[in-house]
Coordinates of C-alpha atoms in Angstrom, one line a residue:
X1 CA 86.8 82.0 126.7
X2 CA 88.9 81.8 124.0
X3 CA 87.2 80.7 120.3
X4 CA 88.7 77.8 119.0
X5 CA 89.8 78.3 115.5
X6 CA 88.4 74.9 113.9
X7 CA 88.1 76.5 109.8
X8 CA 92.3 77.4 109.4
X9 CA 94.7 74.9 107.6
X10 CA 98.4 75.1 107.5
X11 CA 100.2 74.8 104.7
X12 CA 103.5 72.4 104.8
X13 CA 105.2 75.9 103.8
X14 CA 103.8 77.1 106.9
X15 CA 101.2 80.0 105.6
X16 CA 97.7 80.2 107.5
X17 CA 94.7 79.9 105.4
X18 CA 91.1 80.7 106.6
X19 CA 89.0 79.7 103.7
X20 CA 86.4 80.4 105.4
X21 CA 85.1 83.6 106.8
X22 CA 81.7 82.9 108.0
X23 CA 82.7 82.6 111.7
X24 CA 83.7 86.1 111.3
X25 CA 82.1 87.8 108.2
X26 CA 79.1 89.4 111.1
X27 CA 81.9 90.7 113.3
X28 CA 81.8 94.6 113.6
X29 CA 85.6 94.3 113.4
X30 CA 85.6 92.5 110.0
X31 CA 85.4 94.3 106.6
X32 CA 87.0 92.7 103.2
X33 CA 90.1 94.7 103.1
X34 CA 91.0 93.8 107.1
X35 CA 90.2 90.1 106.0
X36 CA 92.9 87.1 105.7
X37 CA 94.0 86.9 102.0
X38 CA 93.2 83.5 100.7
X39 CA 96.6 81.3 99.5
X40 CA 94.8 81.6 96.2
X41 CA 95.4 85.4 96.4
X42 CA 99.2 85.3 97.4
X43 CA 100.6 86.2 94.4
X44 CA 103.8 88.0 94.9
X45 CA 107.1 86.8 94.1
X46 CA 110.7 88.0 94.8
X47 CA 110.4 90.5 91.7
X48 CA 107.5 92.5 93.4
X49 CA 109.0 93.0 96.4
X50 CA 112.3 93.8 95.3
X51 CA 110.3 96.3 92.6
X52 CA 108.4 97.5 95.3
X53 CA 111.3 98.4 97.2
X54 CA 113.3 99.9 94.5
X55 CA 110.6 102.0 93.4
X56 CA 110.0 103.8 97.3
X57 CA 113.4 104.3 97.8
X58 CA 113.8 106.3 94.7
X59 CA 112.4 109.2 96.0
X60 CA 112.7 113.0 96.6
X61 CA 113.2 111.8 100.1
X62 CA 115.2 109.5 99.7
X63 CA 117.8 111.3 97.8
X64 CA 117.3 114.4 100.1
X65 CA 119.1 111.8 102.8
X66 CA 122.5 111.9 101.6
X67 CA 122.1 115.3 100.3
X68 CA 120.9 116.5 103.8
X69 CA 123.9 114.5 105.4
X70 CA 126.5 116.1 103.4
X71 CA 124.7 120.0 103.9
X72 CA 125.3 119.5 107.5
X73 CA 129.0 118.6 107.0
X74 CA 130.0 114.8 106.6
X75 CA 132.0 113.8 103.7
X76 CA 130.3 111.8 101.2
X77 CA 131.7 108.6 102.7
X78 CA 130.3 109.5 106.1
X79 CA 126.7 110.1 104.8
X80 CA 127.1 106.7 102.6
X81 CA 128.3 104.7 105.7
X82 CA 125.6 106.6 107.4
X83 CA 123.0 105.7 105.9
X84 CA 123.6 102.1 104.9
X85 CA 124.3 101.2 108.6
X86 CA 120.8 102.3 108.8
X87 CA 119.2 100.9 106.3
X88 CA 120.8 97.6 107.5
X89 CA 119.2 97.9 111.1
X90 CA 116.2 98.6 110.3
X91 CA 115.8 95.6 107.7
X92 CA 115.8 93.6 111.0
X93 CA 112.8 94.4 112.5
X94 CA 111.2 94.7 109.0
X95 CA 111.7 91.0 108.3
X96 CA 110.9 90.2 112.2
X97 CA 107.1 91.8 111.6
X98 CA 106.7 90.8 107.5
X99 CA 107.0 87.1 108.9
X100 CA 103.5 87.3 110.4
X101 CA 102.1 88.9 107.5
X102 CA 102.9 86.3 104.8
X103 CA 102.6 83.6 107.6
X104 CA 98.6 84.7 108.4
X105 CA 97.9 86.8 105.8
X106 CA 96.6 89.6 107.5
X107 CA 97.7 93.4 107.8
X108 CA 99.5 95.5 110.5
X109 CA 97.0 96.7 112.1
X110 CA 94.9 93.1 112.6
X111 CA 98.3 91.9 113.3
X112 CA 98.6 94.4 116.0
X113 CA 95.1 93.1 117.9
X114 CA 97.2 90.3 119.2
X115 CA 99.6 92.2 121.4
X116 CA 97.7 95.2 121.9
X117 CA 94.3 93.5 121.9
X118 CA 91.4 94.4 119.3
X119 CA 90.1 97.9 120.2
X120 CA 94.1 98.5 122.1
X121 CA 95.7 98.3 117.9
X122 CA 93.7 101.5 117.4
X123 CA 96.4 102.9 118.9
X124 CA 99.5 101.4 116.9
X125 CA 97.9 101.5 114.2
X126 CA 96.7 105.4 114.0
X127 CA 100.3 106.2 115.7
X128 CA 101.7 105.0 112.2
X129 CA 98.9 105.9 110.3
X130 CA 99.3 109.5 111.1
X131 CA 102.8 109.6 110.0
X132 CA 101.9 108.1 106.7
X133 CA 99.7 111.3 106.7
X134 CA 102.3 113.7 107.4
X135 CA 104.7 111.9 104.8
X136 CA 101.4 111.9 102.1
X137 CA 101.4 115.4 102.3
X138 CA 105.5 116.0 102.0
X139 CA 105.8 113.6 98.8
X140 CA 102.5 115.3 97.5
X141 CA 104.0 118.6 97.8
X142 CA 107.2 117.5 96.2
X143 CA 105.2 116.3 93.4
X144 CA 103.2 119.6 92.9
X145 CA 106.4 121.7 93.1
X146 CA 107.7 119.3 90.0
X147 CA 104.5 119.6 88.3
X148 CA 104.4 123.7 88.7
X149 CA 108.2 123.6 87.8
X150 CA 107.4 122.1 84.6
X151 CA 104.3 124.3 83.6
X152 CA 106.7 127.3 84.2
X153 CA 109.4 126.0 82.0
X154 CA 106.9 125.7 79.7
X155 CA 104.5 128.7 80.1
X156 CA 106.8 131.4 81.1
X157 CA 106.9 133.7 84.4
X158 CA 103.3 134.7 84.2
X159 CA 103.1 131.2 85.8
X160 CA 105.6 131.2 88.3
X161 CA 105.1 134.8 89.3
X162 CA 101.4 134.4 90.0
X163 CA 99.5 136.1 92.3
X164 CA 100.5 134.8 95.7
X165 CA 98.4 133.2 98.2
X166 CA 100.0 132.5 101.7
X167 CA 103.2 133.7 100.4
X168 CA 103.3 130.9 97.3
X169 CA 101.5 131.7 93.6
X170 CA 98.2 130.6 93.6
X171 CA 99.1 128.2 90.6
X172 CA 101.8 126.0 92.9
X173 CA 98.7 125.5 95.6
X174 CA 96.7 124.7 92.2
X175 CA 99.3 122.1 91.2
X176 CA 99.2 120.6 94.4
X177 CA 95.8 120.3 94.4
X178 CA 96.0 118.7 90.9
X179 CA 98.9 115.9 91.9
X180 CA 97.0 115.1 95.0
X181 CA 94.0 114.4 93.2
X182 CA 94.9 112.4 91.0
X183 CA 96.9 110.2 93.3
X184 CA 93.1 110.0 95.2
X185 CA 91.8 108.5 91.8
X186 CA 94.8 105.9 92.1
X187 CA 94.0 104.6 95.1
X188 CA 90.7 104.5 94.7
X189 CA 91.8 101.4 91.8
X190 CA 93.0 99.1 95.0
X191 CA 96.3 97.5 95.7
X192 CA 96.4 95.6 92.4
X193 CA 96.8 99.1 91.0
X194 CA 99.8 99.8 93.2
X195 CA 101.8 96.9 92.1
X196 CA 101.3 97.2 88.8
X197 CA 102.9 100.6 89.1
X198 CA 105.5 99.6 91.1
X199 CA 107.0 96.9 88.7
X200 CA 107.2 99.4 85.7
X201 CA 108.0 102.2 88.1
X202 CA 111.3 100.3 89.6
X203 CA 113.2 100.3 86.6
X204 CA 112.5 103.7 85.2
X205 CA 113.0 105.5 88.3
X206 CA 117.1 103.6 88.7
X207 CA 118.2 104.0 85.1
X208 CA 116.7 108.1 85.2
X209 CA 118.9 108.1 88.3
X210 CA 121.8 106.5 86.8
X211 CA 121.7 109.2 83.6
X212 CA 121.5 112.3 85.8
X213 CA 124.7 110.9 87.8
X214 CA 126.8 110.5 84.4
X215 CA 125.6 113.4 83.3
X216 CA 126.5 116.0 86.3
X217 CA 129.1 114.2 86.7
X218 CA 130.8 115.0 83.5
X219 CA 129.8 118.6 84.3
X220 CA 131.7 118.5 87.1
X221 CA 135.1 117.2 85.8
X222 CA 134.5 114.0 86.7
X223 CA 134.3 111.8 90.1
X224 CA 138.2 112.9 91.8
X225 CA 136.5 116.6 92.2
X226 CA 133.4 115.1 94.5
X227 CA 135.3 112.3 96.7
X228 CA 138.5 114.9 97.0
X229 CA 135.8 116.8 99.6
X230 CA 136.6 116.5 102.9
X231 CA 134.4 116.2 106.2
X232 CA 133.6 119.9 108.0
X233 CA 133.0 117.8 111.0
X234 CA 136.3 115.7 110.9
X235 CA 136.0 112.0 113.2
X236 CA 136.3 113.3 116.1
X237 CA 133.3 114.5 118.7
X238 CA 132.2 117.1 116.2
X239 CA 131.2 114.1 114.3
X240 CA 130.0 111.9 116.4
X241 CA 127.5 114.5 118.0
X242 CA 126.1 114.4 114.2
X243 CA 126.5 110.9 113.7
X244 CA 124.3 109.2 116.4
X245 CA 120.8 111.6 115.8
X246 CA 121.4 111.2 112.2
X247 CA 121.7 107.1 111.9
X248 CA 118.7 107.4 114.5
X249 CA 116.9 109.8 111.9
X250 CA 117.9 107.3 108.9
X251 CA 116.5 104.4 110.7
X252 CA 113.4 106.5 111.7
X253 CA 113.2 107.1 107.6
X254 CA 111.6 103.5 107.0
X255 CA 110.4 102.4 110.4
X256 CA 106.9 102.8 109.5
X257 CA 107.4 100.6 106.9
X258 CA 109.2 98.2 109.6
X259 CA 105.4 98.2 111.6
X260 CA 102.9 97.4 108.5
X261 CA 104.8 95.5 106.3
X262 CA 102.3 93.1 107.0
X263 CA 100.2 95.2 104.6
X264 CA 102.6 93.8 102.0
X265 CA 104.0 90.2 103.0
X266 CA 100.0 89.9 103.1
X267 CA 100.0 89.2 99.4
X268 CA 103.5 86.7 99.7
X269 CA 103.2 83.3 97.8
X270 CA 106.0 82.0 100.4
X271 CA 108.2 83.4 103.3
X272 CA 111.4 83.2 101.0
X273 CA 110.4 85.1 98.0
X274 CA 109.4 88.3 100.4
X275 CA 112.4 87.7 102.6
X276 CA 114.7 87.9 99.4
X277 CA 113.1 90.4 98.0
X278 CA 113.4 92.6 100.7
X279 CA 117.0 92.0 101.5
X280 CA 117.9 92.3 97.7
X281 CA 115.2 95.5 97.7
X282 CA 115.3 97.7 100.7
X283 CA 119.0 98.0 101.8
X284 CA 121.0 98.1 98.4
X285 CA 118.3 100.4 96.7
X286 CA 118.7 103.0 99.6
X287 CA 122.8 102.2 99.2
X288 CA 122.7 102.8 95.7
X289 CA 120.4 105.9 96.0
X290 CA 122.6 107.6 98.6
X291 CA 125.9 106.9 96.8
X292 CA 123.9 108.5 93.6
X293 CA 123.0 111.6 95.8
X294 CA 126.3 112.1 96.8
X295 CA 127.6 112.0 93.8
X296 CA 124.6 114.2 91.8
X297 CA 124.7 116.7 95.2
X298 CA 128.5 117.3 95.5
X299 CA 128.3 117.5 91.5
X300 CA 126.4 120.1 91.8
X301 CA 127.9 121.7 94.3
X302 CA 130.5 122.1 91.7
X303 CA 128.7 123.3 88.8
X304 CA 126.2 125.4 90.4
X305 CA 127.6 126.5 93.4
X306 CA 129.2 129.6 92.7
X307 CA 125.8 130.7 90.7
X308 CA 124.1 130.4 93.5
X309 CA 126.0 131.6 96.6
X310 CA 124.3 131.5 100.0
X311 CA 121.9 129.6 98.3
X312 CA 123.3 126.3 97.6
X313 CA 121.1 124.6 100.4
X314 CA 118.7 124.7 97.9
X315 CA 120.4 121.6 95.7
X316 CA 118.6 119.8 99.0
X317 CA 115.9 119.9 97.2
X318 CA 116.6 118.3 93.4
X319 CA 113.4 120.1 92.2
X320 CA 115.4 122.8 92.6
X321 CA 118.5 121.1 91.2
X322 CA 116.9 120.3 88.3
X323 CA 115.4 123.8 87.4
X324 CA 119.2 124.7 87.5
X325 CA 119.5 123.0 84.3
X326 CA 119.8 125.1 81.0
X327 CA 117.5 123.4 78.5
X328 CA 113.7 123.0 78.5
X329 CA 113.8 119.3 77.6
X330 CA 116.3 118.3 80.2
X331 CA 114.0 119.8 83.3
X332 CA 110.8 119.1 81.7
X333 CA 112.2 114.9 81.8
X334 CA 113.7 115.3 85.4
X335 CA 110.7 116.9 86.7
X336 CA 108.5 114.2 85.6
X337 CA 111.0 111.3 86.4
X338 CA 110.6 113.5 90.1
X339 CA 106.1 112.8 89.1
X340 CA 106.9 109.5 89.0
X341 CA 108.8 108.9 91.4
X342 CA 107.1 110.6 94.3
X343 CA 103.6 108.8 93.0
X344 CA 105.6 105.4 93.3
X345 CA 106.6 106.1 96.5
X346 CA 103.3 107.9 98.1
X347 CA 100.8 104.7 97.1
X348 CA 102.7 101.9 98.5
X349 CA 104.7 104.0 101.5
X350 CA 102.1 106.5 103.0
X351 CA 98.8 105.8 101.4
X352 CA 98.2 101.8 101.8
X353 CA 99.0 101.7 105.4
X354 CA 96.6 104.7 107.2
X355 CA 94.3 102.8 104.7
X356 CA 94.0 99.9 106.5
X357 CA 94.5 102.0 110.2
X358 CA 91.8 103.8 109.5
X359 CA 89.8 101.4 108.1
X360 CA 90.4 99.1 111.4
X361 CA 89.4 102.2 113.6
X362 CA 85.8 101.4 112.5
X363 CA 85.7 98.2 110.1
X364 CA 82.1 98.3 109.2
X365 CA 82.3 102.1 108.3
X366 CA 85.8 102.8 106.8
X367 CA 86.6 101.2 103.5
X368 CA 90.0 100.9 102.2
X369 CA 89.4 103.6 99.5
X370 CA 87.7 106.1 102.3
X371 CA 90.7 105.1 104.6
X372 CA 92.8 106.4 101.9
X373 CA 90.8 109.4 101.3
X374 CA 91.1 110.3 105.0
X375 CA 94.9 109.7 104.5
X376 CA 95.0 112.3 101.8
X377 CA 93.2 115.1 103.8
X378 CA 95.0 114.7 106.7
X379 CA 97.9 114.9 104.6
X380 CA 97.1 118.6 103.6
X381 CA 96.1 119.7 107.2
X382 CA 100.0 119.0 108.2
X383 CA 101.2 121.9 106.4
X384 CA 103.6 119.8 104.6
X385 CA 105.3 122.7 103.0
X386 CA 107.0 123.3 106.3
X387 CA 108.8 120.4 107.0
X388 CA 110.3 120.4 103.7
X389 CA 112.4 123.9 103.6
X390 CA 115.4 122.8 106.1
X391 CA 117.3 119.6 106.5
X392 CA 117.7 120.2 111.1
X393 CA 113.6 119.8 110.7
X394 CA 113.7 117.2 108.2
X395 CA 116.5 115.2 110.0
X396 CA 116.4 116.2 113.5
X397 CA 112.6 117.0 114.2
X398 CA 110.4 114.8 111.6
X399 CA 111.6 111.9 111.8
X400 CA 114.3 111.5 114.7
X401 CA 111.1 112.1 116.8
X402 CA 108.9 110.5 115.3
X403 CA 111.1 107.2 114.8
X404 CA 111.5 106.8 118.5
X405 CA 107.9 107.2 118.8
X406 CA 106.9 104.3 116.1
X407 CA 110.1 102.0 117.6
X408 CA 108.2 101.3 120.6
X409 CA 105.4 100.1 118.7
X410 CA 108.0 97.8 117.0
X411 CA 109.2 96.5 120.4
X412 CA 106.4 95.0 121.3
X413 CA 105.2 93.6 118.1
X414 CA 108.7 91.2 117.9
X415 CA 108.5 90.8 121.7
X416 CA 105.1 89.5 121.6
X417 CA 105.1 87.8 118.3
X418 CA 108.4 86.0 118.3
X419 CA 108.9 85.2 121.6
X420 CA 105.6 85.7 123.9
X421 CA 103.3 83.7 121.0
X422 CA 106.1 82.2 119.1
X423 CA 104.9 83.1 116.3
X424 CA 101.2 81.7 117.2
X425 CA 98.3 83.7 115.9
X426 CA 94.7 81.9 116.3
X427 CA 93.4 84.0 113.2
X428 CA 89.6 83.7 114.2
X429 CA 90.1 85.0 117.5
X430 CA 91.8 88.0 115.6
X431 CA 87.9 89.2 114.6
X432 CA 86.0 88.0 117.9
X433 CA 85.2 89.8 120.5
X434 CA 85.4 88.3 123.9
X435 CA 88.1 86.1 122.7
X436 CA 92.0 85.7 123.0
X437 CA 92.8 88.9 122.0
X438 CA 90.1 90.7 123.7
X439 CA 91.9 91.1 126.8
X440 CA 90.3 93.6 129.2
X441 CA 88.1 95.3 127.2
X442 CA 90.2 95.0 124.2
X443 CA 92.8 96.9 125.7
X444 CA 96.1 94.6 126.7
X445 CA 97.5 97.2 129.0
X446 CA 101.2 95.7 128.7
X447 CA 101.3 96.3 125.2
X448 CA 100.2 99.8 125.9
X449 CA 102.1 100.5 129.4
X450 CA 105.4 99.6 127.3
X451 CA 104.8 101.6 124.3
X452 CA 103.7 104.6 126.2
X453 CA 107.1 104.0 128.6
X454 CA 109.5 103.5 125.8
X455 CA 108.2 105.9 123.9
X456 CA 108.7 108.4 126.3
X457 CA 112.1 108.0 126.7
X458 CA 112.5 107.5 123.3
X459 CA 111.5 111.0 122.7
X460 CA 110.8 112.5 125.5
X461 CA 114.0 114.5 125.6
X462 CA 113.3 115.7 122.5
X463 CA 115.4 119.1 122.0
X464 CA 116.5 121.3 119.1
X465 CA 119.9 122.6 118.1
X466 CA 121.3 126.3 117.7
X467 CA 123.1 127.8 115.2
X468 CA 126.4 129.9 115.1
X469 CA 124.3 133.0 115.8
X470 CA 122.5 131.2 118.6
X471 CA 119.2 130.8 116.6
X472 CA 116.9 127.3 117.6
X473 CA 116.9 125.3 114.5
X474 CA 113.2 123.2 115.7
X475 CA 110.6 123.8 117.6
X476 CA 111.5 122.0 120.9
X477 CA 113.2 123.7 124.2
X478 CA 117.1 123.6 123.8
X479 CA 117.9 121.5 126.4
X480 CA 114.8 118.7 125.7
X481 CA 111.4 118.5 126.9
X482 CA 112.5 116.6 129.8
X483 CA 115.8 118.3 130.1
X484 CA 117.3 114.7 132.2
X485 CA 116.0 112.4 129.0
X486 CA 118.0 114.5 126.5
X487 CA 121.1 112.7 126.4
X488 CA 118.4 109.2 125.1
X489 CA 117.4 111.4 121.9
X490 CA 120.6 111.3 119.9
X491 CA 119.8 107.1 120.4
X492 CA 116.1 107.6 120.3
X493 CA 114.8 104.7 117.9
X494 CA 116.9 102.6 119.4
X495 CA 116.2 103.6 123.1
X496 CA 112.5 103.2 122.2
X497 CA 112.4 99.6 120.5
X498 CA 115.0 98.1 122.9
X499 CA 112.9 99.8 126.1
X500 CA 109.3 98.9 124.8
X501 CA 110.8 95.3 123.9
X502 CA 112.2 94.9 127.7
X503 CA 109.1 96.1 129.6
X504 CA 106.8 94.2 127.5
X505 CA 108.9 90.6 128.5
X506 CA 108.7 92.3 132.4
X507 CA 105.2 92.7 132.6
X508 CA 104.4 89.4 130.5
X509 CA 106.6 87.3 132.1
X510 CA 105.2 83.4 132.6
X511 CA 102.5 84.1 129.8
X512 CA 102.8 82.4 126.6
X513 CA 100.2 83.3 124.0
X514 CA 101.0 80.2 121.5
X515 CA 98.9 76.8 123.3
X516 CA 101.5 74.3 123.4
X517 CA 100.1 71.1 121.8
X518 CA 100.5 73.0 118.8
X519 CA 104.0 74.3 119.3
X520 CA 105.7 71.0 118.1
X521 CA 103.2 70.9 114.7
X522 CA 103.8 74.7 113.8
X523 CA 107.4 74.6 114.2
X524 CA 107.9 72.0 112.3
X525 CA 106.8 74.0 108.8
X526 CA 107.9 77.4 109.7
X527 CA 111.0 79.5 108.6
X528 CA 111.7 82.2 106.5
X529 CA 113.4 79.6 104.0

C-alpha cells in the first residue's frame, strides 16, 4: 500500500516542500545529497541559469560543432541552421523534465524512481551517468592538451618532444593527470562551488570568444572571404544524407542535460526564473557559439590553410588553432581561456549528474563527492583521446548513438510525468520501499520494456560510413548492426524519444499515477509562469 505523504506543503507558486525528512531519513535509499531541497535552499534566479548555460556551451565541444559541420562540407549557413534547429528541439524536452525538478525539488535520478520505479532508475540513471563519464574524460583531455600547449610555449621542445609513452610525451599524460585532479579537488567543494564558477565563468568565456572572432577575422580580410564559401554538399540529397544524422548528433549533444536537469531546476526559487533562464541560456548561447565557430574556423581556414596543407582538419580542434598563433602571449591567453572553459563546462555538464547516479545506485554508501570521484575514473578508463581525433566519430559514433540511446529515457520521463501522473509526484513515497513507486520489486517493467524497445531502434541500426577510398570511418558494420533498422539511425534521437514515448502510453494505458482529489488543488498553482 501506498504511504500517504502527510509532512509536504504546496506552495501557491506550486513548489513541493518536505520540511521534514524523518519519514524517510532511515530509508536505505535516502542520503543528503538525493534529499528534497528545502524552499529555503532554492536560491537560483534567472541569472544562474542563464550563466550556467552560457558558460557549458562555451566549450571545446561546443565550438568543435560548427567546426566539424563545415569539415564535412556544409556552408557556414548550413552548419548554423544546423545546429540551431537543434538546439531548439532539444530545449523542449529540457523544460518538459526541469519542471519536476523545481516543482519537487529532487534530482534526475529520484525523479526517475517514479516511472522506472526505485531500484528500475538505476538503470536511467547510470545509462546517463556513464555518458557524463565518457564526456568527463573528452573535456578533461581537452583541458590537458591546453595546459601542455601552454608549458611548451613556454618551456621549449624539450617539453613537447618528451619521451613518449603510448605514442604521446609522457608530460601530455602528466598534464592530464594534473587538470583532472584538480577538477577532483573542485568537486569535492559541492554544488555551491559550481555556481559560483559558473556566474564569473559566463562572461569571461563570451567576450574571450568575441576577441578571437574580431581578431581572425581581420586576419582573414574580413567577413565577405568566410560567407563567400560555398557548400561541397550543395541542397540536394548529398546534403540531406548529412543533414538528418547531423541535427540528430546536435540534439544528441545536450540530451543528457535534457534527462537530469532536475539536478539543476533542484535549486530554482520559482518555475519562471529557470524557464527563462534556460530559453534565454541554452539556445542562443549555442547560436551565438556556432556562428563564432564558423566565423573563427573558416577564418582560419584562410589564414592558415595553406601552411598547413592536408592538415587543416586539425583547426577542428582550436587547441590546435591557437598554437597556430605567432606570439607567446596570444596562445598562452587562448589556452587558458580553453582551462576555463572546459572546467566550466566539465563540473556542471558531466561531473554533477553521475554524481548523483552513482550516488542513487547505493544511497547509504556513495556520497556526492565519491560519486564524483567515480565519475572522474571512469572518465579515464574511456580512452578519451580516441574520440576526440576525427569529427565521423565525434558526430556520427559518440553521440548520434548515444543520443538515440538517452532519448528513450526522455520518452518515458515526459510520458509518465506529464501525462500518466500529471505532473503528480507523492515525494515520500519517492524514498519508501514498498510504496507507490516500488512497483514489482522496484522495477516498473513498462518504463523499462519501452526504453529498452525504443532504444533499440533508436540505435540499433547503428552503421558507419566509408570514405572515397572505401575506408570505414567508425567502428560499426557498414550496413548497421541490424542491417533492416539502418535507415531509423540518420533520425535516431528522434525515433528513440517518440518510440519510448508511444509504448510507454500502450502499455500504461487506463493507469493514472496522480490520485484525483488532488488533481483539481495542484492544478490550480502550477505553470511554468
Amino acid at each position: 500500500m501506498a504511504t500517504v505523504n502527510t509532512t509536504a506543503t504546496t506552495h501557491p507558486d506550486g513548489r513541493v516542500d518536505l520540511p521534514d525528512h524523518s519519514a524517510i531519513r532511515d530509508s536505505r535509499y535516502y542520503n543528503a545529497e538525493l534529499a528534497p531541497v528545502s524552499i529555503g535552499f532554492r536560491t537560483w534566479n534567472t541569472y544562474n541559469y542563464t550563466a550556467l548555460w552560457m558558460a557549458m556551451a562555451f566549450c571545446v565541444p561546443s565550438y568543435s560543432l560548427a567546426a566539424g559541420l563545415i569539415l564535412l562540407g556544409m556552408s557556414p549557413m548550413q552548419a548554423f541552421m544546423t545546429i540551431t534547429l537543434a538546439n531548439v528541439i532539444v530545449l523542449v524536452p529540457m523544460l518538459l523534465n526541469s519542471h519536476a525538478g523545481t516543482k519537487y525539488g529532487i534530482p534526475y535520478p529520484v525523479y526517475a524512481r517514479a516511472f522506472f520505479g526505485i531500484r528500475g532508475a538505476n538503470l536511467a540513471a547510470i545509462l546517463r551517468g556513464l555518458v557524463a563519464c565518457g564526456w568527463f574524460g573528452v573535456q578533461t583531455w581537452i583541458g590537458g592538451s591546453a595546459t601542455f600547449a601552454i608549458i611548451g610555449r613556454l618551456t621549449g621542445e624539450g617539453w613537447v618532444n618528451a619521451a613518449a609513452i603510448g605514442g604521446k610525451p609522457w608530460t601530455l599524460w602528466l598534464c592530464f593527470a594534473l587538470f583532472w585532479l584538480g577538477q577532483m579537488v573542485l568537486i569535492w567543494r559541492g554544488m555551491n562551488a559550481v555556481k559560483i564558477f559558473e556566474n564569473w565563468a559566463a562572461p569571461v568565456l563570451a567576450l574571450s570568444m568575441i576577441a578571437l572572432a574580431v581578431w581572425i577575422v581581420g586576419e582573414a580580410g574580413g567577413l565577405g572571404t568566410i560567407f563567400s564559401q560555398e557548400s561541397s554538399l550543395g541542397w540536394g540529397l548529398d546534403f540531406w544524407k548529412v543533414f538528418a544524422p547531423s541535427l540528430m548528433a546536435m540534439i544528441a549533444f545536450w540530451a543528457t542535460l535534457s534527462l537530469n536537469i532536475p539536478d539543476f531546476s533542484r535549486f530554482s526559487s520559482s518555475q519562471r526564473r529557470q524557464t527563462v533562464g534556460q530559453i534565454l541560456g541554452l539556445p542562443t548561447s549555442m547560436s551565438f557559439i556556432a556562428i563564432l565557430s564558423i566565423i573563427i574556423t573558416s577564418s582560419a581556414v584562410v589564414v592558415y590553410g595553406e601552411r598547413l596543407g592536408e592538415n587543416v582538419n586539425d583547426l577542428f580542434n582550436p587547441v590546435n588553432l591557437i598554437n597556430q598563433f605567432e606570439g607567446s602571449l596570444a596562445v598562452f591567453t587562448g589556452l587558458v581561456v580553453i582551462i576555463i572553459a572546459t572546467i566550466s563546462t566539465n563540473l556542471a555538464a558531466n561531473v554533477v549528474s553521475p554524481s548523483y547516479d552513482f550516488s542513487n545506485a547505493f544511497p547509504k554508501r556513495i556520497s556526492f563527492r565519491m560519486g564524483g570521484l567515480i565519475t572522474g575514473i571512469i572518465g579515464v578508463i574511456i580512452l578519451p583521446w580516441k574520440l576526440v581525433e576525427d569529427p565521423h566519430i565525434y558526430i556520427f559514433t559518440w553521440l548520434e548513438f548515444y543520443g538515440g540511446a538517452l532519448a528513450a529515457v526522455a520518452g518515458v520521463l515526459v510520458a509518465g510525468y506529464w501525462i500518466r501522473a500529471r505532473t503528480y509526484i507523492d515525494v515520500t513515497d519517492l524514498y519508501q520501499e514498498r510504496g507507490r513507486y516500488w512497483f514489482s520489486g522496484g522495477w516498473n517493467w513498462p518504463a523499462l520494456t519501452a526504453t529498452v524497445v525504443g532504444g533499440v531502434l533508436a540505435v540499433g541500426g547503428a552503421y558507419s560510413n566509408v570514405d572515397e577510398a572505401g575506408e570505414k570511418l567508425g567502428p560499426f558494420p557498414v550496413d548497421g548492426v541490424i542491417p533492416f533498422l539502418s535507415s531509423l539511425y540518420d533520425y535516431s534521437w528522434i525515433v528513440g524519444f517518440v518510440a519510448a514515448f508511444l509504448i510507454y502510453l500502450a502499455l500504461t494505458a487506463g493507469q493514472s499515477g496522480r490520485p484525483p482529489e488532488r488533481a483539481r488543488a495542484e492544478a490550480e498553482t502550477e505553470g511554468w509562469f
